[in-house]
Short mmCIF file of C-alpha atoms in Angstrom, two decimals:
data_model
loop_
_atom_site.label_atom_id
_atom_site.label_comp_id
_atom_site.label_asym_id
_atom_site.label_seq_id
_atom_site.Cartn_x
_atom_site.Cartn_y
_atom_site.Cartn_z
CA MET A 1 2.49 -18.78 15.05
CA GLU A 2 -0.23 -17.82 17.56
CA ILE A 3 -2.26 -14.97 16.04
CA ARG A 4 -4.45 -13.96 18.98
CA PRO A 5 -1.63 -12.80 21.27
CA LEU A 6 -0.19 -10.92 18.30
CA LEU A 7 -3.56 -9.25 17.77
CA MET A 8 -3.70 -8.23 21.41
CA CYS A 9 -0.13 -6.95 21.33
CA PHE A 10 -0.89 -4.85 18.27
CA ALA A 11 -4.03 -3.41 19.84
CA LEU A 12 -2.18 -2.50 23.03
CA CYS A 13 0.65 -0.93 21.03
CA VAL A 14 -1.87 1.24 19.19
CA VAL A 15 -3.46 2.35 22.45
CA TYR A 16 -0.06 3.14 23.94
CA ALA A 17 1.17 4.99 20.88
CA THR A 18 -1.92 7.16 20.60
CA SER A 19 -1.84 8.05 24.30
CA LYS A 20 1.23 10.25 23.90
CA PRO A 21 -0.18 13.81 24.01
CA THR A 22 2.40 15.44 21.73
CA GLU A 23 2.57 12.63 19.17
CA LYS A 24 0.62 13.28 15.97
CA LYS A 25 -1.23 10.32 14.46
CA GLU A 26 -0.87 10.15 10.68
CA ARG A 27 -4.04 9.16 8.85
CA ILE A 28 -3.06 10.26 5.33
CA HIS A 29 -2.02 7.57 2.85
CA HIS A 30 0.54 8.77 0.29
CA ASP A 31 2.06 6.72 -2.51
CA ALA A 32 5.71 5.97 -1.81
CA PRO A 33 8.24 7.35 -4.31
CA LEU A 34 9.30 4.95 -7.06
CA SER A 35 12.96 5.43 -6.23
CA SER A 36 15.22 7.31 -3.84
CA ARG A 37 17.32 8.39 -6.82
CA GLU A 38 16.90 11.52 -8.91
CA HIS A 39 15.15 10.99 -12.25
CA ASP A 40 17.74 12.27 -14.70
CA ASP A 41 18.29 10.07 -17.74
CA ALA A 42 21.26 12.18 -18.76
CA GLN A 43 23.07 10.83 -15.69
CA GLY A 44 21.85 7.24 -16.01
CA PHE A 45 18.77 5.07 -15.80
CA ASP A 46 18.93 4.04 -12.15
CA TYR A 47 15.59 5.71 -11.36
CA ASP A 48 13.90 3.87 -14.24
CA HIS A 49 15.38 0.55 -13.11
CA ASP A 50 14.06 1.07 -9.57
CA ALA A 51 10.64 2.12 -10.87
CA PHE A 52 10.30 -0.76 -13.31
CA LEU A 53 11.58 -3.56 -11.08
CA GLY A 54 11.38 -2.24 -7.54
CA GLN A 55 14.56 -1.12 -5.80
CA LYS A 56 15.46 -4.51 -4.34
CA GLU A 57 14.96 -6.43 -7.58
CA ALA A 58 16.74 -3.75 -9.64
CA LYS A 59 19.97 -4.39 -7.76
CA SER A 60 19.89 -8.06 -8.72
CA PHE A 61 20.25 -7.15 -12.40
CA ASP A 62 23.32 -4.97 -12.01
CA ASP A 63 25.80 -7.85 -11.96
CA LEU A 64 24.29 -9.68 -14.96
CA SER A 65 25.70 -9.73 -18.44
CA PRO A 66 23.73 -7.74 -21.04
CA GLU A 67 22.64 -11.02 -22.61
CA GLU A 68 21.24 -12.38 -19.34
CA SER A 69 19.56 -9.06 -18.55
CA LYS A 70 17.84 -9.13 -21.93
CA ARG A 71 16.75 -12.74 -21.41
CA ARG A 72 15.20 -11.99 -18.03
CA LEU A 73 13.62 -8.80 -19.34
CA GLY A 74 12.02 -10.85 -22.11
CA VAL A 75 10.39 -13.08 -19.51
CA ILE A 76 9.12 -10.02 -17.65
CA VAL A 77 7.67 -8.52 -20.84
CA GLU A 78 5.50 -11.62 -21.30
CA LYS A 79 4.19 -11.20 -17.75
CA ILE A 80 3.39 -7.51 -18.33
CA ASP A 81 1.44 -8.28 -21.52
CA GLY A 82 -1.74 -9.16 -19.68
CA ASP A 83 -3.92 -9.82 -22.74
CA SER A 84 -1.12 -11.71 -24.56
CA ASP A 85 -1.54 -9.67 -27.74
CA GLY A 86 2.22 -9.28 -28.18
CA PHE A 87 2.30 -5.64 -27.09
CA VAL A 88 2.76 -3.77 -23.82
CA THR A 89 0.45 -0.79 -23.43
CA GLU A 90 0.89 2.19 -21.17
CA VAL A 91 -1.93 0.87 -18.96
CA GLU A 92 -0.25 -2.54 -18.63
CA LEU A 93 3.09 -0.90 -17.89
CA ARG A 94 1.56 1.30 -15.19
CA ALA A 95 -0.07 -1.74 -13.58
CA TRP A 96 3.28 -3.57 -13.61
CA ILE A 97 5.12 -0.64 -12.03
CA LYS A 98 2.44 -0.39 -9.34
CA LYS A 99 2.85 -4.10 -8.63
CA ALA A 100 6.65 -3.86 -8.55
CA GLN A 101 6.41 -1.08 -5.96
CA LYS A 102 4.12 -3.24 -3.80
CA LYS A 103 6.61 -6.10 -3.67
CA TYR A 104 7.31 -5.51 0.01
CA ILE A 105 3.59 -5.80 0.68
CA TYR A 106 3.36 -9.12 -1.16
CA GLU A 107 6.35 -10.37 0.83
CA ASN A 108 4.53 -9.42 4.04
CA VAL A 109 1.43 -11.31 2.91
CA ASP A 110 3.54 -14.34 1.99
CA ARG A 111 4.94 -14.42 5.53
CA GLN A 112 1.42 -14.49 7.00
CA TRP A 113 -0.18 -16.77 4.43
CA LYS A 114 0.74 -20.12 6.01
CA ASP A 115 -0.72 -19.05 9.36
CA PHE A 116 -4.19 -18.56 7.87
CA ASP A 117 -4.27 -21.16 5.08
CA VAL A 118 -5.02 -23.91 7.57
CA ASN A 119 -5.97 -26.62 5.06
CA ASN A 120 -3.10 -25.74 2.69
CA ASP A 121 -5.35 -25.45 -0.37
CA GLY A 122 -3.73 -22.24 -1.59
CA MET A 123 -6.73 -20.13 -0.57
CA ILE A 124 -7.90 -18.50 2.65
CA SER A 125 -11.58 -18.71 3.50
CA TRP A 126 -13.33 -16.27 5.80
CA GLU A 127 -13.89 -19.18 8.21
CA GLU A 128 -10.15 -19.94 8.33
CA TYR A 129 -9.25 -16.31 8.97
CA ARG A 130 -11.96 -15.92 11.63
CA ASN A 131 -11.01 -19.06 13.52
CA VAL A 132 -7.28 -18.31 13.53
CA THR A 133 -7.69 -14.64 14.45
CA TYR A 134 -10.48 -14.80 17.03
CA GLY A 135 -10.96 -18.45 17.97
CA THR A 136 -12.11 -18.99 21.53
CA TYR A 137 -12.33 -15.25 22.28
CA LEU A 138 -15.75 -15.32 20.63
CA ASP A 139 -17.00 -17.84 23.19
CA ASP A 140 -16.75 -15.26 25.96
CA PRO A 141 -19.47 -12.57 25.63
CA GLU A 142 -17.78 -10.31 28.21
CA PRO A 143 -13.99 -10.67 27.96
CA ASP A 144 -11.92 -9.23 30.80
CA ASP A 145 -9.64 -7.25 28.48
CA GLY A 146 -12.42 -4.85 27.45
CA TYR A 147 -12.24 -5.55 23.72
CA ASN A 148 -15.43 -6.19 21.78
CA TYR A 149 -14.34 -9.11 19.62
CA GLN A 150 -17.76 -9.52 18.03
CA HIS A 151 -17.53 -5.95 16.75
CA MET A 152 -13.95 -6.42 15.57
CA MET A 153 -14.89 -9.62 13.77
CA ALA A 154 -17.90 -8.01 12.08
CA ARG A 155 -15.65 -5.23 10.82
CA ASP A 156 -13.11 -7.70 9.52
CA GLU A 157 -15.84 -9.71 7.78
CA ARG A 158 -17.16 -6.59 6.06
CA ARG A 159 -13.65 -5.80 4.80
CA PHE A 160 -13.08 -9.42 3.76
CA LYS A 161 -16.28 -9.34 1.67
CA MET A 162 -15.16 -6.12 0.00
CA ALA A 163 -11.80 -7.67 -0.89
CA ASP A 164 -13.44 -10.90 -2.07
CA GLN A 165 -14.37 -9.65 -5.53
CA ASN A 166 -16.06 -12.83 -6.77
CA GLY A 167 -18.09 -13.19 -3.57
CA ASP A 168 -17.23 -16.81 -2.78
CA GLN A 169 -16.05 -16.06 0.79
CA ILE A 170 -12.62 -17.42 -0.17
CA ALA A 171 -9.63 -15.18 -0.82
CA ASN A 172 -6.87 -15.85 -3.29
CA LYS A 173 -3.47 -14.20 -2.76
CA GLU A 174 -4.46 -10.92 -4.44
CA GLU A 175 -7.77 -10.69 -2.58
CA PHE A 176 -6.11 -11.42 0.75
CA THR A 177 -3.52 -8.75 0.02
CA ALA A 178 -6.35 -6.27 -0.59
CA PHE A 179 -7.90 -7.35 2.72
CA LEU A 180 -4.70 -6.78 4.70
CA HIS A 181 -3.63 -3.62 2.81
CA PRO A 182 -6.86 -1.98 1.59
CA GLU A 183 -5.26 1.44 1.14
CA GLU A 184 -3.29 0.04 -1.81
CA TYR A 185 -6.36 -0.88 -3.88
CA ASP A 186 -8.81 1.44 -5.64
CA HIS A 187 -11.80 -0.86 -5.03
CA MET A 188 -11.06 -0.83 -1.28
CA LYS A 189 -11.00 2.95 -0.83
CA ASP A 190 -14.58 3.13 0.43
CA ILE A 191 -13.87 0.66 3.23
CA VAL A 192 -10.73 2.59 4.26
CA VAL A 193 -12.81 5.76 4.52
CA LEU A 194 -15.66 4.01 6.35
CA GLU A 195 -13.35 2.42 8.92
CA THR A 196 -11.54 5.73 9.48
CA MET A 197 -14.81 7.57 10.03
CA GLU A 198 -16.02 4.90 12.45
CA ASP A 199 -12.79 5.23 14.42
CA ILE A 200 -13.00 9.02 14.71
CA ASP A 201 -16.77 9.69 14.77
CA LYS A 202 -17.34 9.36 18.50
CA ASN A 203 -20.90 10.73 18.58
CA GLY A 204 -22.06 8.42 15.80
CA ASP A 205 -23.64 11.08 13.59
CA GLY A 206 -21.82 9.88 10.47
CA PHE A 207 -19.53 12.92 10.27
CA ILE A 208 -16.20 14.08 11.71
CA ASP A 209 -16.38 17.42 13.48
CA LEU A 210 -13.43 19.56 14.55
CA ASN A 211 -13.25 18.17 18.09
CA GLU A 212 -13.29 14.59 16.80
CA TYR A 213 -10.68 15.43 14.17
CA ILE A 214 -8.30 16.93 16.74
CA GLY A 215 -9.17 14.32 19.37
CA ASP A 216 -8.04 11.54 17.04
CA MET A 217 -4.59 13.12 16.72
CA TYR A 218 -4.06 14.65 20.13
CA ASN A 219 -4.98 13.46 23.63
CA HIS A 220 -5.12 16.55 25.80
CA GLU A 221 -3.53 16.58 29.25
CA ASP A 222 -4.21 19.57 31.48
CA GLU A 223 -0.66 19.92 32.68
CA MET A 224 0.74 20.33 29.18
CA GLU A 225 0.43 23.19 26.70
CA GLU A 226 -1.11 22.34 23.36
CA PRO A 227 1.70 21.79 20.83
CA ASP A 228 1.93 24.17 17.85
CA TRP A 229 0.99 21.52 15.32
CA VAL A 230 -2.46 21.16 16.90
CA ALA A 231 -3.28 24.79 16.15
CA THR A 232 -2.05 24.23 12.59
CA GLU A 233 -4.37 21.21 12.26
CA ARG A 234 -7.32 23.30 13.47
CA GLU A 235 -6.60 25.72 10.65
CA GLN A 236 -6.19 22.86 8.18
CA PHE A 237 -9.60 21.51 9.17
CA SER A 238 -11.36 24.86 8.78
CA GLU A 239 -9.60 26.00 5.62
CA PHE A 240 -9.03 22.78 3.67
CA ARG A 241 -10.63 19.66 5.15
CA ASP A 242 -14.14 21.06 5.64
CA LYS A 243 -14.67 22.08 2.02
CA ASN A 244 -18.36 23.02 2.29
CA LYS A 245 -17.81 24.92 5.55
CA ASP A 246 -20.52 23.13 7.53
CA GLY A 247 -18.22 22.44 10.48
CA LYS A 248 -17.75 18.74 9.79
CA MET A 249 -16.31 16.31 7.26
CA ASP A 250 -18.56 13.99 5.28
CA ARG A 251 -17.42 10.85 3.44
CA GLU A 252 -16.13 12.67 0.35
CA GLU A 253 -14.21 15.20 2.43
CA THR A 254 -12.74 12.41 4.54
CA MET A 255 -11.61 10.57 1.40
CA ASP A 256 -9.93 13.73 0.08
CA TRP A 257 -8.13 13.99 3.43
CA ILE A 258 -6.85 10.44 3.96
CA LEU A 259 -6.58 9.32 0.31
CA PRO A 260 -5.49 12.45 -1.56
CA SER A 261 -5.23 12.37 -5.34
CA ASP A 262 -1.46 12.50 -5.45
CA TYR A 263 0.64 12.86 -8.56
CA ASP A 264 0.63 9.43 -10.19
CA HIS A 265 4.33 8.54 -10.36
CA ALA A 266 3.64 5.13 -11.90
CA GLU A 267 1.59 6.64 -14.71
CA ALA A 268 4.24 9.27 -15.40
CA GLU A 269 6.98 6.63 -15.52
CA ALA A 270 4.91 4.41 -17.83
CA LYS A 271 4.44 7.34 -20.21
CA HIS A 272 8.17 8.06 -20.06
CA LEU A 273 9.18 4.47 -20.82
CA VAL A 274 6.76 4.23 -23.75
CA TYR A 275 7.88 7.58 -25.17
CA GLU A 276 11.55 6.60 -25.00
CA SER A 277 11.10 3.09 -26.40
CA ASP A 278 8.27 3.34 -28.95
CA SER A 279 10.38 3.53 -32.11
CA ASN A 280 7.45 3.29 -34.55
CA LYS A 281 5.29 5.68 -32.48
CA ASP A 282 2.18 3.49 -32.47
CA GLY A 283 1.56 4.14 -28.76
CA LYS A 284 2.47 0.64 -27.57
CA LEU A 285 5.63 -1.42 -27.17
CA SER A 286 6.56 -4.65 -28.84
CA LYS A 287 8.90 -7.05 -27.10
CA GLU A 288 11.57 -6.12 -29.66
CA GLU A 289 11.22 -2.39 -28.90
CA ILE A 290 11.64 -3.03 -25.18
CA LEU A 291 14.66 -5.29 -25.63
CA ASN A 292 16.26 -2.74 -27.97
CA LYS A 293 16.11 -0.29 -25.05
CA TYR A 294 16.83 -2.88 -22.38
CA ASP A 295 19.30 -0.59 -20.59
CA LEU A 296 16.44 1.85 -19.91
CA PHE A 297 14.37 -0.85 -18.21
CA VAL A 298 16.97 -2.94 -16.36
CA GLY A 299 20.60 -2.75 -15.32
CA SER A 300 23.50 -4.98 -16.30
CA GLN A 301 27.26 -5.00 -16.15
CA ALA A 302 27.21 -2.80 -19.25
CA THR A 303 24.96 -0.13 -17.75
CA ASP A 304 26.05 -0.25 -14.10
CA PHE A 305 29.59 -1.54 -14.32
CA GLY A 306 30.95 0.96 -11.81
CA GLU A 307 28.38 -0.01 -9.19
CA ALA A 308 29.05 -3.70 -9.83
CA LEU A 309 32.76 -3.21 -9.19
CA VAL A 310 32.02 -1.41 -5.94
CA ARG A 311 29.83 -4.27 -4.70
CA HIS A 312 32.43 -6.86 -5.65
CA ASP A 313 35.07 -4.91 -3.77
CA GLU A 314 32.87 -5.01 -0.67
CA PHE A 315 33.06 -8.80 -0.71
#
């Protein structure tokens, strides 16, 4: 796969998309819901299955026998128990749920991995990423397309270093995932905020004023009336974004805007699963306690028999 044309295509698509005067650009990163189903255990545990496994994986359990579901759940429990002490804590369960919900992100990274891991050593160095992504474009100090590749590369390198937690300039799968999807990782939040501010802060004063804030979302054209949502965003900026009322957003205010402290669905679900399964009330789950409540964690023919019949009828 040739990366550079893809990079150019993406850049042009961004320019085109943001040139539509009535189209609002969305900068805010919200956590996706754990499931599209309602969380009502009285009606079934489908929500819990989706939350614990991810919606795609949850479906794969529905046709299994209870015995096979328990066996596979037992394997999963050992993966969740990060410190191998024989118990699953609420913290470990939350981390697992977060990871299960990011499965589509990991699949996206897997698709790109082979393009950047040039020497097939199971790691991606900064040099590999730089050469594949930019290559000969860096040899031309004044490219005809108007893009500053040196600047783009420097920004990528800064992000790569932030994702590279052990500082060896080589990314493993998790570090490369943090590089490509920084908004999903707590330790990458500062770089998400910094890059956003650099994109919007046109006068380079280190802040985002009202005109820059609106200008990032809306490209004004004289022949068109300003859409209603722009006026609403002006009010949002003055009343909520600019918390200290100095007419501009600093780094903390920008973080509150683009990375709001949403309700932690994964934490709430982890608490729920522990509460429902912790038979001896010691605040943690043994493998036996989880398997005793296997139908809460995963589906099977016993728990989702009606759905299984429907799927078989489809085939």
